[in-house]
Coordinates of C-alpha atoms and ligand atoms in Angstrom, one line a residue:
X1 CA -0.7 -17.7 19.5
X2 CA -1.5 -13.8 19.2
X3 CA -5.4 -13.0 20.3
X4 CA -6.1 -10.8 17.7
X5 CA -9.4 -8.6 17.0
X6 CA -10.8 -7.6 13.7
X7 CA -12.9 -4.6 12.9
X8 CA -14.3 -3.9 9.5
X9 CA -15.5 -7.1 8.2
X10 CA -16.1 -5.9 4.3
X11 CA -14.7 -6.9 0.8
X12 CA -10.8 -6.9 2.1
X13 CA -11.8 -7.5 5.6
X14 CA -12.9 -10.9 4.2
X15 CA -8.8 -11.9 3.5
X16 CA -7.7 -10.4 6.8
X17 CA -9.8 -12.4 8.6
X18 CA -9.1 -15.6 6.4
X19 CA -5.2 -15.4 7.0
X20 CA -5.4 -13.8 10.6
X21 CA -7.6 -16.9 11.7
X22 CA -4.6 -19.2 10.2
X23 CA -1.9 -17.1 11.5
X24 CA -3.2 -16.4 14.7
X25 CA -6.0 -16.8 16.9
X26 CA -9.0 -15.2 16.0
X27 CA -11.3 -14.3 18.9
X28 CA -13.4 -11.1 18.0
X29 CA -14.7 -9.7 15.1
X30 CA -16.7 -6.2 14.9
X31 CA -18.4 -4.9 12.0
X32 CA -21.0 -1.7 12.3
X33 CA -23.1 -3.8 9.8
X34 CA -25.7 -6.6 11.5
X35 CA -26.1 -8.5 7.9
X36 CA -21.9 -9.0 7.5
X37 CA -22.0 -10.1 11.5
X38 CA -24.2 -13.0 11.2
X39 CA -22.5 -14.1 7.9
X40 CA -18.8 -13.6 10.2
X41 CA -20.4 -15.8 12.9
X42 CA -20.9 -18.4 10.7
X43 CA -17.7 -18.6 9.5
X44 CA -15.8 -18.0 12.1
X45 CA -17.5 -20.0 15.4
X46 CA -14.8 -19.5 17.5
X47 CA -14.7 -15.8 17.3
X48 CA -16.8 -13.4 19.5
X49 CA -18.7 -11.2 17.4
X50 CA -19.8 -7.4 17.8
X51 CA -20.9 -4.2 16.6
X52 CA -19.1 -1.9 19.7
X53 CA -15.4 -1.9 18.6
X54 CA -15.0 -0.9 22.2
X55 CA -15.4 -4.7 23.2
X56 CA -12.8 -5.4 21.6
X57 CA -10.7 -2.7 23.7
X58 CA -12.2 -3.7 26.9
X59 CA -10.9 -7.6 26.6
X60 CA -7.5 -7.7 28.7
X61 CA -6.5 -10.7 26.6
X62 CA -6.8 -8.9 23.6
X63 CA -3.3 -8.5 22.1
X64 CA -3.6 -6.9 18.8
X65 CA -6.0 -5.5 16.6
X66 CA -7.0 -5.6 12.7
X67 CA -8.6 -2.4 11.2
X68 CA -10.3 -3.1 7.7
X69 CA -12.8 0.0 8.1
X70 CA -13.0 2.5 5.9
X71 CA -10.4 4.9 5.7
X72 CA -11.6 7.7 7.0
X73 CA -12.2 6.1 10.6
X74 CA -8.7 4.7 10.7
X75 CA -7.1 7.7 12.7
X76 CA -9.8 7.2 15.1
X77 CA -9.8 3.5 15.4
X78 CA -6.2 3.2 15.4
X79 CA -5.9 5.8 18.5
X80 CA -8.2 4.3 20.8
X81 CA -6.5 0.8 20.2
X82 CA -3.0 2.0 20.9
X83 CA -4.6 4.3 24.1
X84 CA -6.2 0.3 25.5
X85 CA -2.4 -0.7 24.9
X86 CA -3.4 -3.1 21.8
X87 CA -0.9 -3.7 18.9
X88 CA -2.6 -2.5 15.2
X89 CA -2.6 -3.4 11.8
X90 CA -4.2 -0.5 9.8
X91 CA -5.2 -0.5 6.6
X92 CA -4.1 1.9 4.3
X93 CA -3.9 4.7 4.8
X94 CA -3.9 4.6 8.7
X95 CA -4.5 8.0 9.2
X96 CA -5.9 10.6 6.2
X97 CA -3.4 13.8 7.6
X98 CA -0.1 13.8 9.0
X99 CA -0.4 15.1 12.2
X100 CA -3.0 12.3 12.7
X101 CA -0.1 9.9 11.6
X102 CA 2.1 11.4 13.9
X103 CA 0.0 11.3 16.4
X104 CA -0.6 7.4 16.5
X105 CA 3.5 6.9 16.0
X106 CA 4.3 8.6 18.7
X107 CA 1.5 6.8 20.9
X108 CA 2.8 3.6 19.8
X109 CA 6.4 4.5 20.5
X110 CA 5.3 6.1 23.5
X111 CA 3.8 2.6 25.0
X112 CA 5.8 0.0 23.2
X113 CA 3.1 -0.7 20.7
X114 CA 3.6 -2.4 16.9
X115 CA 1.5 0.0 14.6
X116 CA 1.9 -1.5 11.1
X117 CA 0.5 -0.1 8.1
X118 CA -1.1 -2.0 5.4
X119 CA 1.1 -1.7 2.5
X120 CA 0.6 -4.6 0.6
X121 CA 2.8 -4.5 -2.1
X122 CA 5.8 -3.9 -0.2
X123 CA 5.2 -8.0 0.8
X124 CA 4.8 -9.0 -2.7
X125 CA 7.6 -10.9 -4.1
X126 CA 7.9 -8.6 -7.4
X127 CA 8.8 -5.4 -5.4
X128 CA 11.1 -7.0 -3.7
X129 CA 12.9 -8.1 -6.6
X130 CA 12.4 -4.1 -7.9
X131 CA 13.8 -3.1 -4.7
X132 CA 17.0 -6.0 -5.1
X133 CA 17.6 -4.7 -9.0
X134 CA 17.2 -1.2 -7.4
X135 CA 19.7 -1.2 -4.4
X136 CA 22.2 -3.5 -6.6
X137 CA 22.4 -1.2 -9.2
X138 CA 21.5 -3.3 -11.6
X139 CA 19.2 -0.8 -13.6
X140 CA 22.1 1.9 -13.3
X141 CA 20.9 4.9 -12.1
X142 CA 17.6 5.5 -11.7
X143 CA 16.0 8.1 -13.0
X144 CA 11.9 7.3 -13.5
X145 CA 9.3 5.5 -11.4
X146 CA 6.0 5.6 -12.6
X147 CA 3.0 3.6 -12.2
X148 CA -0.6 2.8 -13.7
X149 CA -3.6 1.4 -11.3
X150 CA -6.6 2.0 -13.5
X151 CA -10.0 -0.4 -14.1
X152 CA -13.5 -0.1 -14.1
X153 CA -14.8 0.4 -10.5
X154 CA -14.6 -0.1 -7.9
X155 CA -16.4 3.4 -7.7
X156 CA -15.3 4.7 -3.8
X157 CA -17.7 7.6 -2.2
X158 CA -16.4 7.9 0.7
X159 CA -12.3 8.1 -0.3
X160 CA -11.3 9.4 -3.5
X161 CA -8.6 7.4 -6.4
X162 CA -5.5 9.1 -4.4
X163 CA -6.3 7.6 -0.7
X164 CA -7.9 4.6 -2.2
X165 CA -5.4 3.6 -5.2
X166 CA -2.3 5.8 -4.8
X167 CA -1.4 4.8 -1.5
X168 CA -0.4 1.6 -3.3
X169 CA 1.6 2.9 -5.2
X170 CA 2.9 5.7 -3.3
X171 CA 4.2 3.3 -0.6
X172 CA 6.2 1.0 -3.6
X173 CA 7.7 4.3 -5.1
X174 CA 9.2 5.9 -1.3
X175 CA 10.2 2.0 -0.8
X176 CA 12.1 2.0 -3.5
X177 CA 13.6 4.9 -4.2
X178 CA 14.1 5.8 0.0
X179 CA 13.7 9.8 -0.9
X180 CA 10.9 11.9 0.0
X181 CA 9.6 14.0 -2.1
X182 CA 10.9 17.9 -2.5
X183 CA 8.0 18.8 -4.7
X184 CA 4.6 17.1 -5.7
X185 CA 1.4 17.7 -7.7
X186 CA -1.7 16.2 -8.1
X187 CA -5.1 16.9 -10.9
X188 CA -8.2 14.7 -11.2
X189 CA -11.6 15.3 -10.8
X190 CA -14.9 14.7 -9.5
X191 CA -17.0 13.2 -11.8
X192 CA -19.4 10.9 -9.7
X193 CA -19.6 11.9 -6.1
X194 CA -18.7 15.4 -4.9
X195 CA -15.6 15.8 -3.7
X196 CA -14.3 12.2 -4.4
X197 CA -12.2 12.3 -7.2
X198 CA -11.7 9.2 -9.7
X199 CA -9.0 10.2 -12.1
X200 CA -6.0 11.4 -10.5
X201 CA -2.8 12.0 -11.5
X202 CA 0.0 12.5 -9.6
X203 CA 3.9 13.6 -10.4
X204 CA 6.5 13.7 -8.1
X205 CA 10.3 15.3 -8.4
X206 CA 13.3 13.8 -5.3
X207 CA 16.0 15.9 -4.2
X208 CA 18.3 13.6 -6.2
X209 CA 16.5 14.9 -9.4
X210 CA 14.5 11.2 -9.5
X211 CA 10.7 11.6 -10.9
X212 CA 7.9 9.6 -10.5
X213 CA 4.0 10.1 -12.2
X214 CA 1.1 8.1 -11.0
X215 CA -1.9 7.8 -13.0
X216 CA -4.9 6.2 -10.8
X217 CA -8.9 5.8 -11.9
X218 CA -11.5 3.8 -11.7
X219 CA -13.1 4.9 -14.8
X220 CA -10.5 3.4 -17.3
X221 CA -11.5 0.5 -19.9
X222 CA -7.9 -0.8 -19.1
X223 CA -7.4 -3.3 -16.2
X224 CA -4.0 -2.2 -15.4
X225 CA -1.4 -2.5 -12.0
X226 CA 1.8 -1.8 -13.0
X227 CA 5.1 0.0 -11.9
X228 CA 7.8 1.1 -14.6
X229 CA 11.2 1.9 -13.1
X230 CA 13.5 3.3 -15.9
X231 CA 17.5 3.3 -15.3
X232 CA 20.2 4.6 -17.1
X233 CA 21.7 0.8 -17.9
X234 CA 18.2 -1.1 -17.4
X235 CA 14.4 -0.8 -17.5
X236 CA 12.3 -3.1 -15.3
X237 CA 8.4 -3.8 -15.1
X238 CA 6.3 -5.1 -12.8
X239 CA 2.8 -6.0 -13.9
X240 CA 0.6 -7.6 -11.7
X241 CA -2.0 -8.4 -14.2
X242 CA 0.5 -11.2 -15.8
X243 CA -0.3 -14.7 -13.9
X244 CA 3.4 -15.8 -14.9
X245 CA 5.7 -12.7 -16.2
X246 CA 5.2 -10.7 -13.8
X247 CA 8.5 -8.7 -14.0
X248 CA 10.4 -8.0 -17.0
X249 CA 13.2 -6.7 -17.0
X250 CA 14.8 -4.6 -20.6
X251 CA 18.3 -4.3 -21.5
X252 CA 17.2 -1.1 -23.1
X253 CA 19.2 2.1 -22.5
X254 CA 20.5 5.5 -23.6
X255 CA 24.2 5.8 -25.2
X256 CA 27.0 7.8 -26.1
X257 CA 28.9 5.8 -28.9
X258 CA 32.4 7.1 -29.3
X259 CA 31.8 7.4 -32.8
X260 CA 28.9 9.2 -32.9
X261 CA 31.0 12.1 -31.2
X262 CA 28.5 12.3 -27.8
X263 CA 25.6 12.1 -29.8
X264 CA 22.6 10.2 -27.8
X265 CA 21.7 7.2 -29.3
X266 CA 19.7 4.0 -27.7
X267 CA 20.5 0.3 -27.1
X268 CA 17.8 -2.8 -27.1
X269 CA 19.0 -5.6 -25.9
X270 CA 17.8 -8.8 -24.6
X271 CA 14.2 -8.7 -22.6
X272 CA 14.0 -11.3 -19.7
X273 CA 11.5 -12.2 -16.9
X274 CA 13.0 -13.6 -13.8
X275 CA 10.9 -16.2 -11.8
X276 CA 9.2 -14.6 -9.2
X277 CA 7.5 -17.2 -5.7
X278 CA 3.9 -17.4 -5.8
X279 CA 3.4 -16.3 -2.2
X280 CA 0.4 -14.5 -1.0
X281 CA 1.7 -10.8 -0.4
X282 CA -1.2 -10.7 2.2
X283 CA 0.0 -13.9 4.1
X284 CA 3.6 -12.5 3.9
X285 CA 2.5 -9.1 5.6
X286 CA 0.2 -10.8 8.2
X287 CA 3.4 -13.2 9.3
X288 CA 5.5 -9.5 9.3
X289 CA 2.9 -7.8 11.6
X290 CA 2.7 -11.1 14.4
X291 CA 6.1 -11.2 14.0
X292 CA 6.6 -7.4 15.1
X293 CA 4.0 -8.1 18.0
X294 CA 6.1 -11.0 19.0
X295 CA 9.3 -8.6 19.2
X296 CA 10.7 -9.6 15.9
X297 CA 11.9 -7.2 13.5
X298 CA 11.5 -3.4 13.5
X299 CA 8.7 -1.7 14.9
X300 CA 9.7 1.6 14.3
X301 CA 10.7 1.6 10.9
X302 CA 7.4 0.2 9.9
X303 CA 5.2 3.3 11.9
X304 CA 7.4 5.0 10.1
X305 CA 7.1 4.4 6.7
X306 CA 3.8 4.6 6.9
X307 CA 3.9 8.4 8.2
X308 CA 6.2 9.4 5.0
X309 CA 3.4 7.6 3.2
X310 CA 1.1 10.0 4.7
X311 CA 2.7 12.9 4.2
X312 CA 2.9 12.6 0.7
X313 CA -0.4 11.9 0.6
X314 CA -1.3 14.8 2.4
X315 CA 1.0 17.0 -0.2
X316 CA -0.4 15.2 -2.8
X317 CA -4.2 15.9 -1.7
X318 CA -3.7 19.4 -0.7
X319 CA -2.5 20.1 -4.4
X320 CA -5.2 17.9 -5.7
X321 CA -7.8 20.4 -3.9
X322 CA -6.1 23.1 -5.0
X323 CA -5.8 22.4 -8.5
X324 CA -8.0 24.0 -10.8
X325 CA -10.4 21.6 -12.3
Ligands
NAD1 N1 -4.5 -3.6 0.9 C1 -5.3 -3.7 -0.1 O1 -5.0 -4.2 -1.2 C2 -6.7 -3.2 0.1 C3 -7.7 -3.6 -0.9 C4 -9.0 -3.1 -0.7 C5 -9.2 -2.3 0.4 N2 -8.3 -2.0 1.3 C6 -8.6 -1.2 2.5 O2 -9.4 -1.9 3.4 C7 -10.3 -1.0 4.0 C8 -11.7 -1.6 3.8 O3 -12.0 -1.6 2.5 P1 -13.2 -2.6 1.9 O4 -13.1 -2.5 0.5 O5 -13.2 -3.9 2.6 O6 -14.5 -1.7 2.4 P2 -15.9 -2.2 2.6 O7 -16.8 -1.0 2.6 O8 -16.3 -3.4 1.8 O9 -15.9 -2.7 4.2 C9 -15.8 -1.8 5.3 C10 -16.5 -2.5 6.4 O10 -16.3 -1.7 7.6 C11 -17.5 -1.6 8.3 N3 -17.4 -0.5 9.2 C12 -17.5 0.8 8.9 N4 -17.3 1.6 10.0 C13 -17.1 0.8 11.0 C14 -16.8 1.0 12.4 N5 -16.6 2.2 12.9 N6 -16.6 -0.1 13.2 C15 -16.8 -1.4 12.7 N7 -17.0 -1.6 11.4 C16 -17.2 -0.6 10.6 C17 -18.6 -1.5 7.3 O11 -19.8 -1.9 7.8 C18 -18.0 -2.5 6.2 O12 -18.5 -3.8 6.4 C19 -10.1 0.3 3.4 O13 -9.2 1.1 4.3 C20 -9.4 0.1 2.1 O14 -8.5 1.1 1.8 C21 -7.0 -2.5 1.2

């Protein structure tokens, strides 16, 4: 079984360390906070426990490590793990610039290293029944991705709705549509904490002449988390607030009737939901990442994505900062 690490020990850091501990062996967990330690050490008895992330780098049987931190400390984390020759999971977004990002794939490239982002929703079972309509052509072309990720709270201070929401769905809409982007904007503001801002919304154009729009806030009175991908035969939805339906899939559509002499008209048809497996996207990604550090799979592909990830990010935020409010 992999030794794995785990720093960050917080509200998602909890679910890491509860799959990790049945998917692997889980021997050290580090947290900067002395209060989430002792409640760790409870839990986990096996596991050695610490506030130095260092002792974690400074085991030789260390194999791989779990960053849960938040994101601004990624880049720095991440680095030193690679430079001690340990495999990493990072959560999203691994590094908040793209030289940073680059930086840490070419490390792990450099020393044979699995450096895995965490996009979640590229392991959950609905996207990759998007992605199967998408690559089969079953929605026609596509010409539309957009998604929604708005509630009330969690209220960030130290990331703002972009790094801490979009990233989501950023990482679902370059999954899906394999393009990166040839133009992007981003407005929001900064209504609570200066500098972090909670509405954001993004728009996005391919070189194929795809678009894609992002709205994400925690200040909303809707609980939503869906993406809308509109085709030219086919619309499909994936809304992850519906226990059962959680993709729908339209046979709605544009038309050109002969009769009507090329004049556009629209087509409803019938409205579906295909059965989608209950399987924890979290468990799913945790069995990708062992399976990477076990030599399974590839390692580069998944550095990779997560460096266009963070270049669009990076577009994205530098337009969002340079927006005027
Ligand atoms: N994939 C997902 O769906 C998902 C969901 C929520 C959060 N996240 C990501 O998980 C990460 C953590 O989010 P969270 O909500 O658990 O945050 P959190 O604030 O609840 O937890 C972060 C923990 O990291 C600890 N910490 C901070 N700096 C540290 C350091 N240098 N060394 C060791 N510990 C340190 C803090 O004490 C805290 O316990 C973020 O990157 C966030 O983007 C991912």
């Amino acid at each position: 079984m992999t030794r794995i690490g785990q720093a960050g020990l917080g509200a998602w850091g909890k679910n890491l360390a509860r799959n990790f501990d049945e998917l692997a062996d889980l021997v050290w967990l580090c947290d900067a906070d002395e209060e989430r330690r002792r409640e760790f050490a409870e839990r986990y008895p096996q596991a050695r426990v610490t506030g130095d992330f260092g002792d974690l780098l400074g085991d030789p049987d260390l194999e791989a490590v779990v960053i849960a931190t938040p994101v601004p400390t990624h880049h720095e984390l991440a680095k030193a793990a690679l430079e001690a020759g340990k495999h990493v999971f990072v959560e999203k977004p691994p590094a908040m610039r793209a030289h940073e990002m680059e930086e840490l794939c070419a490390l792990a490239e450099e020393r044979e290293l699995v450096l895995m982002p965490g996009h979640l929703l590229l392991y959950h079972p609905a996207v990759r029944m998007l992605k199967r309509l998408v690559d089969e052509e079953e929605l026609g072309d596509v010409l539309c991705v957009y998604s929604n990720r708005q509630n009330l709270g969690v209220i960030r201070k130290h990331e703002n709705a972009l790094l801490s929401l979009g990233v989501h769905d950023l990482s679902v809409i370059l999954y899906l549509l394999e393009e990166e982007p040839a133009e992007v904007w981003a407005h929001g503001n900064a209504f609570l904490t200066e500098g972090v801002e909670d509405i954001v919304f993004c728009y996005l154009r391919f070189p194929s002449g795809k678009i894609a729009h992002m709205h994400l806030s925690w200040l909303d009175p809707h609980k939503m988390r869906k993406v809308t991908v509109v085709g030219k035969e086919k619309m499909v939805v994936f809304d992850d607030m519906e226990l059962e339906r959680k993709v729908t899939i339209y046979e709605k559509a544009p038309w050109q009737p002969s009769a009507t002499w090329g004049e556009w008209q629209t087509r409803s048809g019938d409205i579906f939901s295909p059965k989608i497996p209950n399987d924890e996207p979290l468990r799913l990604e945790g069995e990708h990442f062992l399976q990477l550090v076990a030599g399974d799979g590839d390692r580069r592909r998944a550095a990779l994505d997560g460096l266009v990830v963070v270049q669009a990010l990076e577009q994205l935020q530098a337009s969002l900062v340079a927006a005027p409010a």
